[in-house]
mmCIF file of C-alpha atoms in Angstrom:
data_model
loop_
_atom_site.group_PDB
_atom_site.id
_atom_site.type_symbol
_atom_site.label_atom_id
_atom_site.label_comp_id
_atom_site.label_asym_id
_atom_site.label_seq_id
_atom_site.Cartn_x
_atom_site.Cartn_y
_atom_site.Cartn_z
ATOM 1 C CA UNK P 1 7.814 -8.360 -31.030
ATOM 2 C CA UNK P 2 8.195 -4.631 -30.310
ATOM 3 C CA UNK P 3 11.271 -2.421 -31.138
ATOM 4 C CA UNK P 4 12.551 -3.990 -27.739
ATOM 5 C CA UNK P 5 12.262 -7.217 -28.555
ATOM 6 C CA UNK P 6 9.405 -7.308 -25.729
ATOM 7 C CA UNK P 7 6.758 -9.829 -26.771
ATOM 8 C CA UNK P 8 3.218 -8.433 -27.905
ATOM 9 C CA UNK P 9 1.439 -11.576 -26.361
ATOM 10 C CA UNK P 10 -0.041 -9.398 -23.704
ATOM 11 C CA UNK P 11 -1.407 -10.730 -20.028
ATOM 12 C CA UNK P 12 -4.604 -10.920 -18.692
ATOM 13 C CA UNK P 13 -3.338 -7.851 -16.057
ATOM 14 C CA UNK P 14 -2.513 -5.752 -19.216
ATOM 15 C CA UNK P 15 -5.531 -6.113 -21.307
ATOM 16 C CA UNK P 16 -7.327 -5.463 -17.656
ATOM 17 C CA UNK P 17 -4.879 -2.297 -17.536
ATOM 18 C CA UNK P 18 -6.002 -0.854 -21.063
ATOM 19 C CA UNK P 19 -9.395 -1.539 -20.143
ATOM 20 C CA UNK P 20 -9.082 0.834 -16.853
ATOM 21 C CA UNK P 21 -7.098 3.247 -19.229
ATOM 22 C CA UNK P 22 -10.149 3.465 -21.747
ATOM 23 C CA UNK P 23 -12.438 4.495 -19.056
ATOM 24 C CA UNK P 24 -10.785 8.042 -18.945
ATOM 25 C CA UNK P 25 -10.354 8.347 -22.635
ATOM 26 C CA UNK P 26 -11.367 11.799 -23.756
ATOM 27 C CA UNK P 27 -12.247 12.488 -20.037
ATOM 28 C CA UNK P 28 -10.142 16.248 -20.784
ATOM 29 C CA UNK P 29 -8.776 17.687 -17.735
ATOM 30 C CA UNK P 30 -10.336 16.034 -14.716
ATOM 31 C CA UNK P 31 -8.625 14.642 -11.866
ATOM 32 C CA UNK P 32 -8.041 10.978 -12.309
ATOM 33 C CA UNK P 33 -8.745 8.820 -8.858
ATOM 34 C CA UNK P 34 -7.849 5.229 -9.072
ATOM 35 C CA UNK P 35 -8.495 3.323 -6.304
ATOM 36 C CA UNK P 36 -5.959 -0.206 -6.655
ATOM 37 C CA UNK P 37 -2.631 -1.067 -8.812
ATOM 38 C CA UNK P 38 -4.039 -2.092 -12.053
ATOM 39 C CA UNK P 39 -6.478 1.092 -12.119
ATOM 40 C CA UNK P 40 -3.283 3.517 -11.249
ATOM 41 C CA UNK P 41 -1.339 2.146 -14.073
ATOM 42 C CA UNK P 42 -4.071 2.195 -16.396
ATOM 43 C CA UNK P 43 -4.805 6.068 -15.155
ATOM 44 C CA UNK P 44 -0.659 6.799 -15.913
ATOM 45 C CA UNK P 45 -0.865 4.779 -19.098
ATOM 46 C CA UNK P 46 -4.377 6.960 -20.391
ATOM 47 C CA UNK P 47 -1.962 9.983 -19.220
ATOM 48 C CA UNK P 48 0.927 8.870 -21.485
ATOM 49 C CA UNK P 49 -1.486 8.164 -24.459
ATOM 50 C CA UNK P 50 -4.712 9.567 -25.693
ATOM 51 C CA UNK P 51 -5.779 11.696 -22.796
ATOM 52 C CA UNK P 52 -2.665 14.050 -22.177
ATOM 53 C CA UNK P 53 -4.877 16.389 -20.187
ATOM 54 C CA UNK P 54 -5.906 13.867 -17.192
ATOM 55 C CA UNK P 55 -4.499 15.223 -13.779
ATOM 56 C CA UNK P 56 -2.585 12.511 -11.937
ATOM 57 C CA UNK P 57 -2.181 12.771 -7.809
ATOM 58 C CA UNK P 58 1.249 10.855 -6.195
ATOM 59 C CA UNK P 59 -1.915 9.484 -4.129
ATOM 60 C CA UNK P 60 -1.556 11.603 -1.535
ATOM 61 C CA UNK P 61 -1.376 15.317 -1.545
ATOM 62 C CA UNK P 62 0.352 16.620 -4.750
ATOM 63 C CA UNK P 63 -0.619 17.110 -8.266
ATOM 64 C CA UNK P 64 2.353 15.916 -10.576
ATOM 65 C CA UNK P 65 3.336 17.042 -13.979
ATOM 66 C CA UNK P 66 5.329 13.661 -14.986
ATOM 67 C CA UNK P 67 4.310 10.074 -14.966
ATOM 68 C CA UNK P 68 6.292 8.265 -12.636
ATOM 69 C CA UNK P 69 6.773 4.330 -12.561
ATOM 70 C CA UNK P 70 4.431 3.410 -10.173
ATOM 71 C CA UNK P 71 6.306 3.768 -6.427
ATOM 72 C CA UNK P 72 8.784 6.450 -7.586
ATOM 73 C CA UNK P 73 8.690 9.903 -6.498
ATOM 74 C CA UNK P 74 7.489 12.542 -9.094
ATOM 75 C CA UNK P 75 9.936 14.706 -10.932
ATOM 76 C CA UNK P 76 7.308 17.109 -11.383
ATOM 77 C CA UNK P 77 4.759 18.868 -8.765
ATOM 78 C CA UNK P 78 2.458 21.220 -10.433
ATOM 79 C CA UNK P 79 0.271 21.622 -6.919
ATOM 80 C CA UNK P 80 -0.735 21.180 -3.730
ATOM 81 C CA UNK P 81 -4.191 19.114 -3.332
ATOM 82 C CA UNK P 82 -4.930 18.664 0.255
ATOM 83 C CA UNK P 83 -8.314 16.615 1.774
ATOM 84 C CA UNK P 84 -10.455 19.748 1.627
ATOM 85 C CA UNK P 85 -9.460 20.515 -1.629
ATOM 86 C CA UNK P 86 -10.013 17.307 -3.285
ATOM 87 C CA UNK P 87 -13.423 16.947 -1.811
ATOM 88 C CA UNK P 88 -14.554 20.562 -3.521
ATOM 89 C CA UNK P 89 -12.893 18.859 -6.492
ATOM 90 C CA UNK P 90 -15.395 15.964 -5.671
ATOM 91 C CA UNK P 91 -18.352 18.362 -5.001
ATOM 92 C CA UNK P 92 -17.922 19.981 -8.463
ATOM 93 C CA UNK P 93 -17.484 16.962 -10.661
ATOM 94 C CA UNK P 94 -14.281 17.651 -11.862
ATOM 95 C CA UNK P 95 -13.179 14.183 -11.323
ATOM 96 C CA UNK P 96 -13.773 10.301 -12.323
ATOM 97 C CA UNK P 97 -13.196 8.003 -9.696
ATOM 98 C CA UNK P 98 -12.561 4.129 -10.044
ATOM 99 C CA UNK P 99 -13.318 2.396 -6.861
ATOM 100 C CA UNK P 100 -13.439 -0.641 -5.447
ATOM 101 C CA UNK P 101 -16.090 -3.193 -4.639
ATOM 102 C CA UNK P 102 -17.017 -5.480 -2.128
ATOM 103 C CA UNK P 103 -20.381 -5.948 -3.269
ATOM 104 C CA UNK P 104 -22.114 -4.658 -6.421
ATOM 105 C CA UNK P 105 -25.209 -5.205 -7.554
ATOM 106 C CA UNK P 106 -27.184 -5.085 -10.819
ATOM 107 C CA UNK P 107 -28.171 -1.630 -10.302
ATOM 108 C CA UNK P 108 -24.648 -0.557 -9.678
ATOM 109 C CA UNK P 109 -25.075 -0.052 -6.048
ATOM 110 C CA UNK P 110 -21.938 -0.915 -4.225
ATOM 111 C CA UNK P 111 -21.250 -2.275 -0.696
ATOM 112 C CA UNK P 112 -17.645 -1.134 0.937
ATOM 113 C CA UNK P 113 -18.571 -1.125 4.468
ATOM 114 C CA UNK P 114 -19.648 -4.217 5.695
ATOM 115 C CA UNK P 115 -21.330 -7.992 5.094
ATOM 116 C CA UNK P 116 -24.073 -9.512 6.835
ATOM 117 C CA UNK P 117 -26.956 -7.693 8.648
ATOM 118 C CA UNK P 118 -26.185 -3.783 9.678
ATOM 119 C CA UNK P 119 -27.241 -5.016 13.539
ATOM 120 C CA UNK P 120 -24.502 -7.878 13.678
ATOM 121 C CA UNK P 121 -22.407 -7.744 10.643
ATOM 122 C CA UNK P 122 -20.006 -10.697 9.747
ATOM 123 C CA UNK P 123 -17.309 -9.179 8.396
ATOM 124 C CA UNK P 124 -16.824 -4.853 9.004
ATOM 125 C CA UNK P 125 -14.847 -3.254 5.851
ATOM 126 C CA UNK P 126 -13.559 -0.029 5.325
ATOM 127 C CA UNK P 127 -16.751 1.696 5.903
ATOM 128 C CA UNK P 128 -18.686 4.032 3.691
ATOM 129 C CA UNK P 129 -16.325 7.078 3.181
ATOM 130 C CA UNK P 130 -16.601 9.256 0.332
ATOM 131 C CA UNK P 131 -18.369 6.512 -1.907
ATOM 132 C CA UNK P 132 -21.995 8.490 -1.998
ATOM 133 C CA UNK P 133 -20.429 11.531 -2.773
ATOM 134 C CA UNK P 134 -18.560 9.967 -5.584
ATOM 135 C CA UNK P 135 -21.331 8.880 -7.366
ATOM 136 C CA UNK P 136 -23.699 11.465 -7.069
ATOM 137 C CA UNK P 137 -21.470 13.999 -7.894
ATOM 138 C CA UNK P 138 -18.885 12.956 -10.358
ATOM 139 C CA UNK P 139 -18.399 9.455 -13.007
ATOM 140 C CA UNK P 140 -17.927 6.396 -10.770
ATOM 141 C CA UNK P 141 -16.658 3.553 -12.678
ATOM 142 C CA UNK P 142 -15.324 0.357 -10.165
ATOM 143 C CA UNK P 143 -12.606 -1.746 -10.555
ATOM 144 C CA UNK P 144 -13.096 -5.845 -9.423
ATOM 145 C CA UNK P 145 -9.682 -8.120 -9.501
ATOM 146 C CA UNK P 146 -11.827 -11.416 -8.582
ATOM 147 C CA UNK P 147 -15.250 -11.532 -10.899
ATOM 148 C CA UNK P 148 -16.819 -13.577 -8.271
ATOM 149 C CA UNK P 149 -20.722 -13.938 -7.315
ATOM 150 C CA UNK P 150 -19.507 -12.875 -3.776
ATOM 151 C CA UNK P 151 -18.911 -9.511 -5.674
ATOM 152 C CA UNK P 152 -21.309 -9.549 -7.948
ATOM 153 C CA UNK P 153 -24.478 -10.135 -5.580
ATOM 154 C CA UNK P 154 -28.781 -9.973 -6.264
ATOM 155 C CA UNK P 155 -28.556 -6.971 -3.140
ATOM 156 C CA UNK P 156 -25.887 -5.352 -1.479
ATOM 157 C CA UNK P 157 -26.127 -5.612 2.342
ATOM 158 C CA UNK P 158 -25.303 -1.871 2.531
ATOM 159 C CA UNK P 159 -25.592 0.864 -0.194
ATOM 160 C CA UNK P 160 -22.437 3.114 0.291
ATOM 161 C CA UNK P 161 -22.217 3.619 -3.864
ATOM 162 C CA UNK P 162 -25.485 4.714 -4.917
ATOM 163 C CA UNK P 163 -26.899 3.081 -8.023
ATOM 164 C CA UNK P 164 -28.939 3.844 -10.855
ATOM 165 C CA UNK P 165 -32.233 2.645 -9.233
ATOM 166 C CA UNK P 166 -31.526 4.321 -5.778
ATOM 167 C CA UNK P 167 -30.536 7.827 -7.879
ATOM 168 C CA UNK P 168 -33.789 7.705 -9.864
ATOM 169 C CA UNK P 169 -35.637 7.323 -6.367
ATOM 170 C CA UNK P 170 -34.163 10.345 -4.955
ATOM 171 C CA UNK P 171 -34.814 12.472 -7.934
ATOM 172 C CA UNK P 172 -33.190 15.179 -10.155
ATOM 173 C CA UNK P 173 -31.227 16.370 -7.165
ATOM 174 C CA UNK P 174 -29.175 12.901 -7.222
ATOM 175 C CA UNK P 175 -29.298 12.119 -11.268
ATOM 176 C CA UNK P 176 -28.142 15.270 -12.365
ATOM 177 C CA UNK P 177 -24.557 14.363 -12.498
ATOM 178 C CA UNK P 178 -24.846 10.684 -11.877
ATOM 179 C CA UNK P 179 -23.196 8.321 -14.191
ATOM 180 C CA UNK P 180 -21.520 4.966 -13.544
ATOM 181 C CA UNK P 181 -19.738 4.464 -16.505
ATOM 182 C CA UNK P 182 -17.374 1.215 -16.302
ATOM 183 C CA UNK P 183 -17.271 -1.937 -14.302
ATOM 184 C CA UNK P 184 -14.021 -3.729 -15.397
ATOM 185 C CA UNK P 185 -12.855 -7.045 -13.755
ATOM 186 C CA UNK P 186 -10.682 -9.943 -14.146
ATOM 187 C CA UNK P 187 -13.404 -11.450 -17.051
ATOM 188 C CA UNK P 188 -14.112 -8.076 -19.047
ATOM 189 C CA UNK P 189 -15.795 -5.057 -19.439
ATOM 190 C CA UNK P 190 -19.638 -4.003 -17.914
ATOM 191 C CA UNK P 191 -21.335 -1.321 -18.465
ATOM 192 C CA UNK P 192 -25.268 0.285 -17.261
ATOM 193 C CA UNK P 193 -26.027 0.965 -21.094
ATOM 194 C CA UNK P 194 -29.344 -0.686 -21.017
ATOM 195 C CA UNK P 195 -33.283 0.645 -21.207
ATOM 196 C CA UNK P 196 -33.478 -0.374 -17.598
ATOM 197 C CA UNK P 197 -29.888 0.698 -16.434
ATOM 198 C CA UNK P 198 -29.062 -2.475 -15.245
ATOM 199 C CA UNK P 199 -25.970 -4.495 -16.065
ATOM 200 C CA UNK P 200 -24.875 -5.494 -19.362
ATOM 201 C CA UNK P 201 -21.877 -7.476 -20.335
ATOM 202 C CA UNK P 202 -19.772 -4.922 -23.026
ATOM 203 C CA UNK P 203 -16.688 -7.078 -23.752
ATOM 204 C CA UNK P 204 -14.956 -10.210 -22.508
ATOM 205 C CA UNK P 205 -11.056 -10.309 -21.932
ATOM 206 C CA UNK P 206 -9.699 -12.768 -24.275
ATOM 207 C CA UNK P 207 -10.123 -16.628 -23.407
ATOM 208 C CA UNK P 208 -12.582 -15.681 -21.194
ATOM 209 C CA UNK P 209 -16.347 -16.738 -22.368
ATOM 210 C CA UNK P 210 -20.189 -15.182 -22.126
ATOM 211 C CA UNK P 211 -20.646 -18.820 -19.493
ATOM 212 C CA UNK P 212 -17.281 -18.234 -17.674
ATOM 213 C CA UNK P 213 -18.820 -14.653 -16.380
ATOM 214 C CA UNK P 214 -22.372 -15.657 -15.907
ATOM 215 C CA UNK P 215 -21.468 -18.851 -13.415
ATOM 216 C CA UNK P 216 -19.162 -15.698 -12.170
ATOM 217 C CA UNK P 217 -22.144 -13.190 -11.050
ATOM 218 C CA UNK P 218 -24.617 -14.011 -8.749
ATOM 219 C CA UNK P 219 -27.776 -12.529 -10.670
ATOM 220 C CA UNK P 220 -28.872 -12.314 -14.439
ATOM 221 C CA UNK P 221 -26.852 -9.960 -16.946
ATOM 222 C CA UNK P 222 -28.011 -8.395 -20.029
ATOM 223 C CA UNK P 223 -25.786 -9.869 -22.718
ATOM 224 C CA UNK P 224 -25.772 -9.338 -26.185
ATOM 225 C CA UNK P 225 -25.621 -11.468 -28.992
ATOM 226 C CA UNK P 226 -22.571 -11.046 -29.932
ATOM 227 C CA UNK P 227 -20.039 -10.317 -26.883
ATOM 228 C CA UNK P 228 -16.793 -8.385 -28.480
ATOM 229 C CA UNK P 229 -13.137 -8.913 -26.850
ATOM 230 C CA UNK P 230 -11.451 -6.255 -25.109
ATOM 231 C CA UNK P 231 -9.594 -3.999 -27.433
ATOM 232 C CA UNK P 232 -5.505 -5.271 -27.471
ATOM 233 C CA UNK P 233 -2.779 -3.452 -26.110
ATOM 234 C CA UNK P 234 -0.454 -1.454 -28.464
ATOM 235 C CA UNK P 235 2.934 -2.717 -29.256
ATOM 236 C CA UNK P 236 3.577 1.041 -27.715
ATOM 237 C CA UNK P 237 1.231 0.609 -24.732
ATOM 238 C CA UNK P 238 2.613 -2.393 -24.109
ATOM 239 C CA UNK P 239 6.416 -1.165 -23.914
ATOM 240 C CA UNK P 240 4.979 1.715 -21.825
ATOM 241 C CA UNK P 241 3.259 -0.576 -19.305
ATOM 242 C CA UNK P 242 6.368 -2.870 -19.278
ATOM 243 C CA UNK P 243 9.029 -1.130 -18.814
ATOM 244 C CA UNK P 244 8.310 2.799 -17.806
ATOM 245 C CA UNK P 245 5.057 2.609 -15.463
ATOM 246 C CA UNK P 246 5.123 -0.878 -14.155
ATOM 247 C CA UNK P 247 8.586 -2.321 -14.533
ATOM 248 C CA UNK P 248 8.605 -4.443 -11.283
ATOM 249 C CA UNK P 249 5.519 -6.195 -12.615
ATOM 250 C CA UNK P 250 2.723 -5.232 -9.739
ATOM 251 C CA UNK P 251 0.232 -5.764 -12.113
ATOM 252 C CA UNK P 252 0.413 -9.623 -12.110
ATOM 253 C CA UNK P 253 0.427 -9.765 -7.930
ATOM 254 C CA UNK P 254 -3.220 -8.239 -8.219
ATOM 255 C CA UNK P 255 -4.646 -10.286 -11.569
ATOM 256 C CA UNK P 256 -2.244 -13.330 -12.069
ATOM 257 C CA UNK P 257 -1.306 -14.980 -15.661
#
């Protein structure tokens, strides 16, 4: 139990939230972007923690000084951060992004805009946006509630993320600043640390196993002998997630017990 009598048995949605948090450890002072409820309470949690420096957004226009429970209005607004200057903040890779998926693939290329055949699509998403821009220019890591192998696909139908094989076959110009540093989802941790830069499996959430994720991912992942578990929440980062950043309990509506 913690000094609040809150139990320390933490959730699957809160070892997925330290997990998100961990991605901008020692990232220094970069704007934070997460895209998705367990990734902006993992962001606010890394804030409250071991990376003091990270700059939030109220995800829209304003920089804030505090850390808010997630839905409340800031107490603090350091600055103004309109759409044209958040993409020179893009542009100059002073931020890590975690998106979204609808499709990734080994490579790291991600889909967001539609699936099915460009001509006749079956299904039209949000559309590309800034996603190529993101990952060329500043650390793209992507955030998947539902470690399915409609997710986790042999080829995207569109490339809107660019990927480690598709940078290397433009050149310098697009590796230069190109890193895709975290895949987290409802099963664990992936990373691109490999000779090839394709997928590995880094660490499973616990009671999750190396078979659950493979049946779970629709092409062949590089997975070491000997699969680690997520780190576990602190009796402190629990208490923080609990009952100052996520009191109303969003976290389980997007990865449930």
């Amino acid at each position: 139990m913690t000094g609040t009598g809150t139990s320390t048995t933490a959730t699957r949605a809160e070892y997925c939230v330290v997990a998100c948090a961990d991605a901008w450890r020692d990232a220094g002072e970069v704007l934070a972007s997460p895209m998705g409820t367990v990734p902006m309470i993992g962001a606010r949690l890394a804030k409250r923690t071991f990376a003091p420096d990270l700059l939030l957004t109220d995800g829209e226009a304003l920089l804030i000084g505090d850390v808010p429970a997630l839905g409340a209005a800031p107490g603090i607004v350091e600055g103004w951060l309109p759409y044209r200057q958040h993409l020179a903040m893009v542009a100059t890779g002073r931020r890590h992004v975690m998106m979204g998926a609808s499709q990734l693939d080994r490579h790291g290329n991600q889909n967001i805009s539609c699936i099915g055949d460009w001509e006749q699509p079956r299904r039209q998403l949000l559309g590309v946006r800034g996603a190529p821009v993101n990952t060329l220019n500043n650390p793209t890591s992507y955030w998947v509630p539902r470690h399915s192998p409609r997710v986790f696909v042999e080829r995207v139908d569109m490339v809107c993320g660019v990927g480690y094989d598709r940078a290397a076959a433009a050149g310098p110009s697009a590796t230069r600043y190109h890193r895709l540093p975290d895949v987290i989802t409802d099963l664990g941790v992936l990373d691109f640390e490999t000779p090839d830069r394709t997928m590995r499996l880094r660490s499973l959430h616990p009671g999750v196993t190396v078979e659950q994720v493979r049946e779970a991912t629709g092409f062949a992942l590089v997975v070491p002998e000997e699969v680690p578990h997520t780190r576990d929440p602190t009796p402190e980062e629990l208490r923080l997630i609990r009952e100052e950043i996520d009191p109303r309990g969003l976290r389980d509506r997007e990865v449930r017990p």
